[in-house]
PDB file of C-alpha atoms in Angstrom:
ATOM      1  CA  ASP W 527      94.317  71.208 -55.946  1.00  0.00           C
ATOM      2  CA  THR W 528      97.186  69.499 -57.706  1.00  0.00           C
ATOM      3  CA  GLY W 529      97.007  71.444 -60.968  1.00  0.00           C
ATOM      4  CA  VAL W 530      99.014  74.417 -62.190  1.00  0.00           C
ATOM      5  CA  SER W 531      98.073  77.548 -60.276  1.00  0.00           C
ATOM      6  CA  GLN W 532      98.680  81.149 -61.230  1.00  0.00           C
ATOM      7  CA  ASP W 533      98.398  84.313 -59.231  1.00  0.00           C
ATOM      8  CA  PRO W 534      96.862  86.821 -59.607  1.00  0.00           C
ATOM      9  CA  ARG W 535      94.014  85.839 -61.901  1.00  0.00           C
ATOM     10  CA  HIS W 536      93.480  89.432 -62.999  1.00  0.00           C
ATOM     11  CA  LYS W 537      95.723  92.488 -62.922  1.00  0.00           C
ATOM     12  CA  ILE W 538      94.936  96.019 -64.010  1.00  0.00           C
ATOM     13  CA  THR W 539      97.878  98.368 -64.063  1.00  0.00           C
ATOM     14  CA  LYS W 540      98.760 101.785 -65.357  1.00  0.00           C
ATOM     15  CA  ARG W 541     101.136 102.131 -68.262  1.00  0.00           C
ATOM     16  CA  GLY W 542     104.686 102.369 -67.059  1.00  0.00           C
ATOM     17  CA  GLN W 543     104.193 100.327 -63.911  1.00  0.00           C
ATOM     18  CA  ASN W 544     105.944  97.028 -63.205  1.00  0.00           C
ATOM     19  CA  VAL W 545     103.961  93.845 -62.661  1.00  0.00           C
ATOM     20  CA  THR W 546     104.917  90.364 -61.468  1.00  0.00           C
ATOM     21  CA  PHE W 547     103.011  87.142 -61.952  1.00  0.00           C
ATOM     22  CA  ARG W 548     103.543  83.848 -60.181  1.00  0.00           C
ATOM     23  CA  CYS W 549     103.106  80.285 -61.371  1.00  0.00           C
ATOM     24  CA  ASP W 550     103.159  77.149 -59.244  1.00  0.00           C
ATOM     25  CA  PRO W 551     103.519  74.088 -61.462  1.00  0.00           C
ATOM     26  CA  ILE W 552     102.430  70.536 -60.751  1.00  0.00           C
ATOM     27  CA  SER W 553     104.910  69.464 -58.099  1.00  0.00           C
ATOM     28  CA  GLU W 554     106.675  66.643 -59.897  1.00  0.00           C
ATOM     29  CA  HIS W 555     106.941  68.501 -63.203  1.00  0.00           C
ATOM     30  CA  ASN W 556     110.445  69.664 -64.072  1.00  0.00           C
ATOM     31  CA  ARG W 557     109.471  71.737 -67.107  1.00  0.00           C
ATOM     32  CA  LEU W 558     107.687  75.074 -66.882  1.00  0.00           C
ATOM     33  CA  TYR W 559     106.527  77.249 -69.764  1.00  0.00           C
ATOM     34  CA  TRP W 560     105.152  80.766 -70.096  1.00  0.00           C
ATOM     35  CA  TYR W 561     102.840  81.672 -72.973  1.00  0.00           C
ATOM     36  CA  ARG W 562     100.944  84.817 -73.900  1.00  0.00           C
ATOM     37  CA  GLN W 563      97.525  84.773 -75.553  1.00  0.00           C
ATOM     38  CA  THR W 564      95.612  87.638 -77.112  1.00  0.00           C
ATOM     39  CA  LEU W 565      92.031  87.602 -78.340  1.00  0.00           C
ATOM     40  CA  GLY W 566      91.489  85.414 -81.377  1.00  0.00           C
ATOM     41  CA  GLN W 567      94.974  83.947 -81.273  1.00  0.00           C
ATOM     42  CA  GLY W 568      96.465  80.749 -79.965  1.00  0.00           C
ATOM     43  CA  PRO W 569      98.991  80.939 -77.129  1.00  0.00           C
ATOM     44  CA  GLU W 570     102.433  82.266 -78.128  1.00  0.00           C
ATOM     45  CA  PHE W 571     105.535  80.902 -76.461  1.00  0.00           C
ATOM     46  CA  LEU W 572     107.525  83.251 -74.246  1.00  0.00           C
ATOM     47  CA  THR W 573     110.036  81.174 -72.318  1.00  0.00           C
ATOM     48  CA  TYR W 574     110.753  77.741 -70.871  1.00  0.00           C
ATOM     49  CA  PHE W 575     112.570  76.326 -67.845  1.00  0.00           C
ATOM     50  CA  GLN W 576     113.895  72.891 -67.153  1.00  0.00           C
ATOM     51  CA  ASN W 577     114.248  72.800 -63.396  1.00  0.00           C
ATOM     52  CA  GLU W 578     115.822  76.170 -62.545  1.00  0.00           C
ATOM     53  CA  ALA W 579     117.554  76.675 -65.889  1.00  0.00           C
ATOM     54  CA  GLN W 580     115.937  78.994 -68.416  1.00  0.00           C
ATOM     55  CA  LEU W 581     116.669  77.119 -71.617  1.00  0.00           C
ATOM     56  CA  GLU W 582     114.750  79.044 -74.248  1.00  0.00           C
ATOM     57  CA  LYS W 583     113.403  82.542 -74.753  1.00  0.00           C
ATOM     58  CA  SER W 584     111.228  83.866 -77.530  1.00  0.00           C
ATOM     59  CA  ARG W 585     112.017  86.977 -79.545  1.00  0.00           C
ATOM     60  CA  LEU W 586     108.696  88.201 -78.089  1.00  0.00           C
ATOM     61  CA  LEU W 587     110.386  88.424 -74.702  1.00  0.00           C
ATOM     62  CA  SER W 588     111.818  91.923 -74.876  1.00  0.00           C
ATOM     63  CA  ASP W 589     114.284  93.236 -72.321  1.00  0.00           C
ATOM     64  CA  ARG W 590     111.316  94.507 -70.297  1.00  0.00           C
ATOM     65  CA  PHE W 591     110.345  90.920 -69.579  1.00  0.00           C
ATOM     66  CA  SER W 592     112.192  88.671 -67.165  1.00  0.00           C
ATOM     67  CA  ALA W 593     111.370  85.264 -65.797  1.00  0.00           C
ATOM     68  CA  GLU W 594     112.871  83.249 -62.988  1.00  0.00           C
ATOM     69  CA  ARG W 595     112.402  79.846 -61.481  1.00  0.00           C
ATOM     70  CA  PRO W 596     114.482  79.739 -58.313  1.00  0.00           C
ATOM     71  CA  LYS W 597     115.098  76.242 -56.944  1.00  0.00           C
ATOM     72  CA  GLY W 598     113.199  74.754 -59.846  1.00  0.00           C
ATOM     73  CA  SER W 599     109.819  75.111 -58.200  1.00  0.00           C
ATOM     74  CA  PHE W 600     107.532  78.137 -58.721  1.00  0.00           C
ATOM     75  CA  SER W 601     108.254  80.725 -61.390  1.00  0.00           C
ATOM     76  CA  THR W 602     107.741  84.456 -61.682  1.00  0.00           C
ATOM     77  CA  LEU W 603     107.297  86.561 -64.795  1.00  0.00           C
ATOM     78  CA  GLU W 604     107.990  90.260 -64.416  1.00  0.00           C
ATOM     79  CA  ILE W 605     107.118  92.953 -66.927  1.00  0.00           C
ATOM     80  CA  GLN W 606     108.782  96.307 -66.394  1.00  0.00           C
ATOM     81  CA  ARG W 607     107.469  99.628 -67.708  1.00  0.00           C
ATOM     82  CA  THR W 608     104.257  98.046 -68.980  1.00  0.00           C
ATOM     83  CA  GLU W 609     102.808  99.159 -72.291  1.00  0.00           C
ATOM     84  CA  GLN W 610      99.259  98.845 -73.583  1.00  0.00           C
ATOM     85  CA  GLY W 611     100.449  96.198 -76.014  1.00  0.00           C
ATOM     86  CA  ASP W 612     101.322  93.991 -73.048  1.00  0.00           C
ATOM     87  CA  SER W 613      97.622  93.520 -72.316  1.00  0.00           C
ATOM     88  CA  ALA W 614      96.979  89.819 -72.752  1.00  0.00           C
ATOM     89  CA  MET W 615      96.370  86.551 -70.944  1.00  0.00           C
ATOM     90  CA  TYR W 616      99.614  85.145 -69.547  1.00  0.00           C
ATOM     91  CA  LEU W 617      99.483  81.369 -69.300  1.00  0.00           C
ATOM     92  CA  CYS W 618     101.811  79.079 -67.431  1.00  0.00           C
ATOM     93  CA  ALA W 619     102.127  75.383 -68.193  1.00  0.00           C
ATOM     94  CA  SER W 620     104.158  72.520 -66.817  1.00  0.00           C
ATOM     95  CA  SER W 621     105.114  69.053 -67.951  1.00  0.00           C
ATOM     96  CA  LEU W 622     107.145  66.176 -66.616  1.00  0.00           C
ATOM     97  CA  ASN W 623     109.291  65.179 -69.532  1.00  0.00           C
ATOM     98  CA  PRO W 624     108.829  65.127 -73.264  1.00  0.00           C
ATOM     99  CA  PRO W 625     106.651  64.227 -75.093  1.00  0.00           C
ATOM    100  CA  TYR W 626     105.157  67.531 -74.336  1.00  0.00           C
ATOM    101  CA  GLU W 627     101.864  66.833 -72.604  1.00  0.00           C
ATOM    102  CA  ALA W 628     101.735  70.237 -71.007  1.00  0.00           C
ATOM    103  CA  PHE W 629      99.129  71.166 -68.409  1.00  0.00           C
ATOM    104  CA  PHE W 630      98.076  74.792 -68.264  1.00  0.00           C
ATOM    105  CA  GLY W 631      97.097  77.053 -65.398  1.00  0.00           C
ATOM    106  CA  GLN W 632      94.074  79.353 -65.406  1.00  0.00           C
ATOM    107  CA  GLY W 633      96.147  82.283 -66.584  1.00  0.00           C
ATOM    108  CA  THR W 634      96.647  85.853 -65.441  1.00  0.00           C
ATOM    109  CA  ARG W 635      94.734  88.434 -67.441  1.00  0.00           C
ATOM    110  CA  LEU W 636      96.718  91.664 -67.624  1.00  0.00           C
ATOM    111  CA  THR W 637      95.081  94.922 -68.614  1.00  0.00           C
ATOM    112  CA  VAL W 638      97.323  97.952 -69.064  1.00  0.00           C
ATOM    113  CA  VAL W 639      95.430 101.238 -69.002  1.00  0.00           C
TER     114      VAL W 639
ATOM    115  CA  GLU A 259     109.038  78.758 -90.065  1.00  0.00           C
ATOM    116  CA  ASP A 260     106.942  76.147 -88.283  1.00  0.00           C
ATOM    117  CA  LYS A 261     103.229  76.812 -88.423  1.00  0.00           C
ATOM    118  CA  VAL A 262      99.843  75.357 -87.572  1.00  0.00           C
ATOM    119  CA  VAL A 263      96.662  76.237 -89.439  1.00  0.00           C
ATOM    120  CA  GLN A 264      93.247  75.326 -88.111  1.00  0.00           C
ATOM    121  CA  SER A 265      89.955  75.353 -89.934  1.00  0.00           C
ATOM    122  CA  PRO A 266      87.290  76.425 -89.703  1.00  0.00           C
ATOM    123  CA  LEU A 267      88.025  79.332 -87.382  1.00  0.00           C
ATOM    124  CA  SER A 268      84.441  79.344 -86.206  1.00  0.00           C
ATOM    125  CA  LEU A 269      81.623  76.822 -86.297  1.00  0.00           C
ATOM    126  CA  VAL A 270      78.035  76.930 -85.047  1.00  0.00           C
ATOM    127  CA  VAL A 271      76.049  73.698 -84.780  1.00  0.00           C
ATOM    128  CA  HIS A 272      72.994  72.303 -83.024  1.00  0.00           C
ATOM    129  CA  GLU A 273      73.090  69.810 -80.222  1.00  0.00           C
ATOM    130  CA  GLY A 274      73.397  66.296 -81.549  1.00  0.00           C
ATOM    131  CA  ASP A 275      75.361  67.256 -84.638  1.00  0.00           C
ATOM    132  CA  THR A 276      78.736  65.726 -85.445  1.00  0.00           C
ATOM    133  CA  VAL A 277      81.631  68.086 -86.128  1.00  0.00           C
ATOM    134  CA  THR A 278      85.078  67.691 -87.640  1.00  0.00           C
ATOM    135  CA  LEU A 279      87.811  70.165 -86.838  1.00  0.00           C
ATOM    136  CA  ASN A 280      90.924  70.344 -88.985  1.00  0.00           C
ATOM    137  CA  CYS A 281      94.539  71.059 -88.194  1.00  0.00           C
ATOM    138  CA  SER A 282      97.346  71.184 -90.744  1.00  0.00           C
ATOM    139  CA  TYR A 283     100.956  71.739 -89.795  1.00  0.00           C
ATOM    140  CA  GLU A 284     104.410  72.414 -91.134  1.00  0.00           C
ATOM    141  CA  VAL A 285     107.225  71.588 -88.756  1.00  0.00           C
ATOM    142  CA  THR A 286     110.741  70.301 -89.065  1.00  0.00           C
ATOM    143  CA  ASN A 287     111.454  67.115 -87.136  1.00  0.00           C
ATOM    144  CA  PHE A 288     107.845  66.287 -86.252  1.00  0.00           C
ATOM    145  CA  ARG A 289     107.449  64.594 -82.892  1.00  0.00           C
ATOM    146  CA  SER A 290     103.821  64.960 -81.846  1.00  0.00           C
ATOM    147  CA  LEU A 291     100.594  66.898 -82.280  1.00  0.00           C
ATOM    148  CA  LEU A 292      98.420  67.964 -79.383  1.00  0.00           C
ATOM    149  CA  TRP A 293      94.776  68.987 -79.097  1.00  0.00           C
ATOM    150  CA  TYR A 294      93.501  71.233 -76.306  1.00  0.00           C
ATOM    151  CA  LYS A 295      90.052  72.505 -75.329  1.00  0.00           C
ATOM    152  CA  GLN A 296      89.869  76.070 -74.019  1.00  0.00           C
ATOM    153  CA  GLU A 297      86.637  77.164 -72.369  1.00  0.00           C
ATOM    154  CA  LYS A 298      87.076  80.200 -70.176  1.00  0.00           C
ATOM    155  CA  LYS A 299      90.715  80.306 -69.271  1.00  0.00           C
ATOM    156  CA  ALA A 300      93.105  77.377 -69.214  1.00  0.00           C
ATOM    157  CA  PRO A 301      93.543  75.119 -72.211  1.00  0.00           C
ATOM    158  CA  THR A 302      92.876  71.571 -71.055  1.00  0.00           C
ATOM    159  CA  PHE A 303      94.686  68.685 -72.660  1.00  0.00           C
ATOM    160  CA  LEU A 304      92.657  66.345 -74.895  1.00  0.00           C
ATOM    161  CA  PHE A 305      94.971  64.198 -76.997  1.00  0.00           C
ATOM    162  CA  MET A 306      98.554  63.716 -78.035  1.00  0.00           C
ATOM    163  CA  LEU A 307      99.151  62.026 -81.378  1.00  0.00           C
ATOM    164  CA  THR A 308     102.462  60.683 -82.574  1.00  0.00           C
ATOM    165  CA  SER A 309     101.647  57.934 -85.063  1.00  0.00           C
ATOM    166  CA  SER A 310      99.682  58.055 -88.292  1.00  0.00           C
ATOM    167  CA  GLY A 311      96.414  56.236 -88.594  1.00  0.00           C
ATOM    168  CA  ILE A 312      95.962  55.375 -84.931  1.00  0.00           C
ATOM    169  CA  GLU A 313      92.768  56.881 -83.593  1.00  0.00           C
ATOM    170  CA  LYS A 314      92.756  58.305 -80.094  1.00  0.00           C
ATOM    171  CA  LYS A 315      89.324  58.236 -78.479  1.00  0.00           C
ATOM    172  CA  SER A 316      87.807  59.683 -75.339  1.00  0.00           C
ATOM    173  CA  GLY A 317      84.051  59.425 -75.050  1.00  0.00           C
ATOM    174  CA  ARG A 318      82.487  61.348 -77.896  1.00  0.00           C
ATOM    175  CA  LEU A 319      85.807  62.865 -78.967  1.00  0.00           C
ATOM    176  CA  SER A 320      88.273  61.196 -81.270  1.00  0.00           C
ATOM    177  CA  SER A 321      91.319  62.293 -83.206  1.00  0.00           C
ATOM    178  CA  ILE A 322      93.581  60.908 -85.866  1.00  0.00           C
ATOM    179  CA  LEU A 323      96.845  61.986 -87.443  1.00  0.00           C
ATOM    180  CA  ASP A 324      98.054  61.747 -91.042  1.00  0.00           C
ATOM    181  CA  LYS A 325     101.818  62.332 -91.074  1.00  0.00           C
ATOM    182  CA  LYS A 326     102.062  61.928 -94.821  1.00  0.00           C
ATOM    183  CA  GLU A 327      99.552  64.696 -95.551  1.00  0.00           C
ATOM    184  CA  LEU A 328     100.552  66.688 -92.434  1.00  0.00           C
ATOM    185  CA  PHE A 329      97.171  67.078 -90.829  1.00  0.00           C
ATOM    186  CA  SER A 330      95.006  65.921 -87.975  1.00  0.00           C
ATOM    187  CA  ILE A 331      91.273  65.948 -87.394  1.00  0.00           C
ATOM    188  CA  LEU A 332      89.285  66.130 -84.193  1.00  0.00           C
ATOM    189  CA  ASN A 333      85.801  64.634 -84.326  1.00  0.00           C
ATOM    190  CA  ILE A 334      83.064  65.292 -81.834  1.00  0.00           C
ATOM    191  CA  THR A 335      79.927  63.194 -82.151  1.00  0.00           C
ATOM    192  CA  ALA A 336      76.505  63.947 -80.635  1.00  0.00           C
ATOM    193  CA  THR A 337      77.627  67.425 -79.629  1.00  0.00           C
ATOM    194  CA  GLN A 338      76.376  68.982 -76.395  1.00  0.00           C
ATOM    195  CA  THR A 339      76.246  72.608 -75.290  1.00  0.00           C
ATOM    196  CA  GLY A 340      79.134  71.815 -72.947  1.00  0.00           C
ATOM    197  CA  ASP A 341      81.321  71.173 -75.967  1.00  0.00           C
ATOM    198  CA  SER A 342      81.191  74.889 -76.782  1.00  0.00           C
ATOM    199  CA  ALA A 343      84.792  76.053 -76.548  1.00  0.00           C
ATOM    200  CA  ILE A 344      87.852  76.955 -78.535  1.00  0.00           C
ATOM    201  CA  TYR A 345      89.737  73.896 -79.736  1.00  0.00           C
ATOM    202  CA  LEU A 346      93.473  74.428 -80.122  1.00  0.00           C
ATOM    203  CA  CYS A 347      95.951  72.352 -82.067  1.00  0.00           C
ATOM    204  CA  ALA A 348      99.696  72.561 -81.343  1.00  0.00           C
ATOM    205  CA  VAL A 349     102.969  70.977 -82.391  1.00  0.00           C
ATOM    206  CA  PRO A 350     106.378  71.197 -80.725  1.00  0.00           C
ATOM    207  CA  GLN A 351     108.701  73.320 -82.833  1.00  0.00           C
ATOM    208  CA  GLY A 352     111.547  71.437 -84.438  1.00  0.00           C
ATOM    209  CA  GLY A 353     114.567  71.300 -82.142  1.00  0.00           C
ATOM    210  CA  SER A 354     112.665  72.950 -79.304  1.00  0.00           C
ATOM    211  CA  GLU A 355     110.170  72.278 -76.564  1.00  0.00           C
ATOM    212  CA  LYS A 356     108.145  75.309 -77.505  1.00  0.00           C
ATOM    213  CA  LEU A 357     104.599  74.534 -78.670  1.00  0.00           C
ATOM    214  CA  VAL A 358     103.413  76.281 -81.832  1.00  0.00           C
ATOM    215  CA  PHE A 359      99.654  76.774 -81.660  1.00  0.00           C
ATOM    216  CA  GLY A 360      97.059  77.389 -84.315  1.00  0.00           C
ATOM    217  CA  LYS A 361      94.513  80.172 -83.874  1.00  0.00           C
ATOM    218  CA  GLY A 362      91.935  77.688 -82.745  1.00  0.00           C
ATOM    219  CA  THR A 363      88.437  76.748 -83.852  1.00  0.00           C
ATOM    220  CA  LYS A 364      85.647  78.380 -81.895  1.00  0.00           C
ATOM    221  CA  LEU A 365      82.827  75.860 -81.616  1.00  0.00           C
ATOM    222  CA  THR A 366      79.380  76.976 -80.508  1.00  0.00           C
ATOM    223  CA  VAL A 367      76.780  74.281 -79.845  1.00  0.00           C
ATOM    224  CA  ASN A 368      73.258  75.637 -79.628  1.00  0.00           C
ATOM    225  CA  PRO A 369      70.468  73.764 -77.834  1.00  0.00           C
TER     226      PRO A 369
END
């Protein structure tokens, strides 16, 4: 499978716990994006990497959220002290260079109970 | 603030019908407009449009962009039940690589 892969596909966690998601982009893609999607809404941008550098972060990304992309390959998104409002689908996408033809992974559905 | 508005938000048709989905946008420094199809999970890329008046076509799907009036349409002819999905429109935000998405159009094709 040469597409974008995300792990896990589903995560149920108790409020206050920390969770970490992983994204493996298409291998030759240097750009990696994280989006969050809730029911009835389009994806909302969270953050973006070019190679290992995190170049942009949304205001949505509170200090409880952190993302890394060591060595410019896979990326992790960590949410600390989860809240019920964090329940959403977390989507990862990658692209080679602009113009912006991003390919998405299957997403990680987070449920905070 | 850059924004994308899609209409209708929901559409129910019968197999064989032709549908037109609309996407209007406001963005500084327009570069491109993208259409995605989202079935269960991952949005899958359909088209990227950068120039007005040039139709992009893939099978029964086609799309065109009007940069003067700031909108795009996605046409699906001879719809099939497999076309049932949410269709998302997105534009890169001015000065950024972030995509701004509309809420999507939920298309249901009944047999």
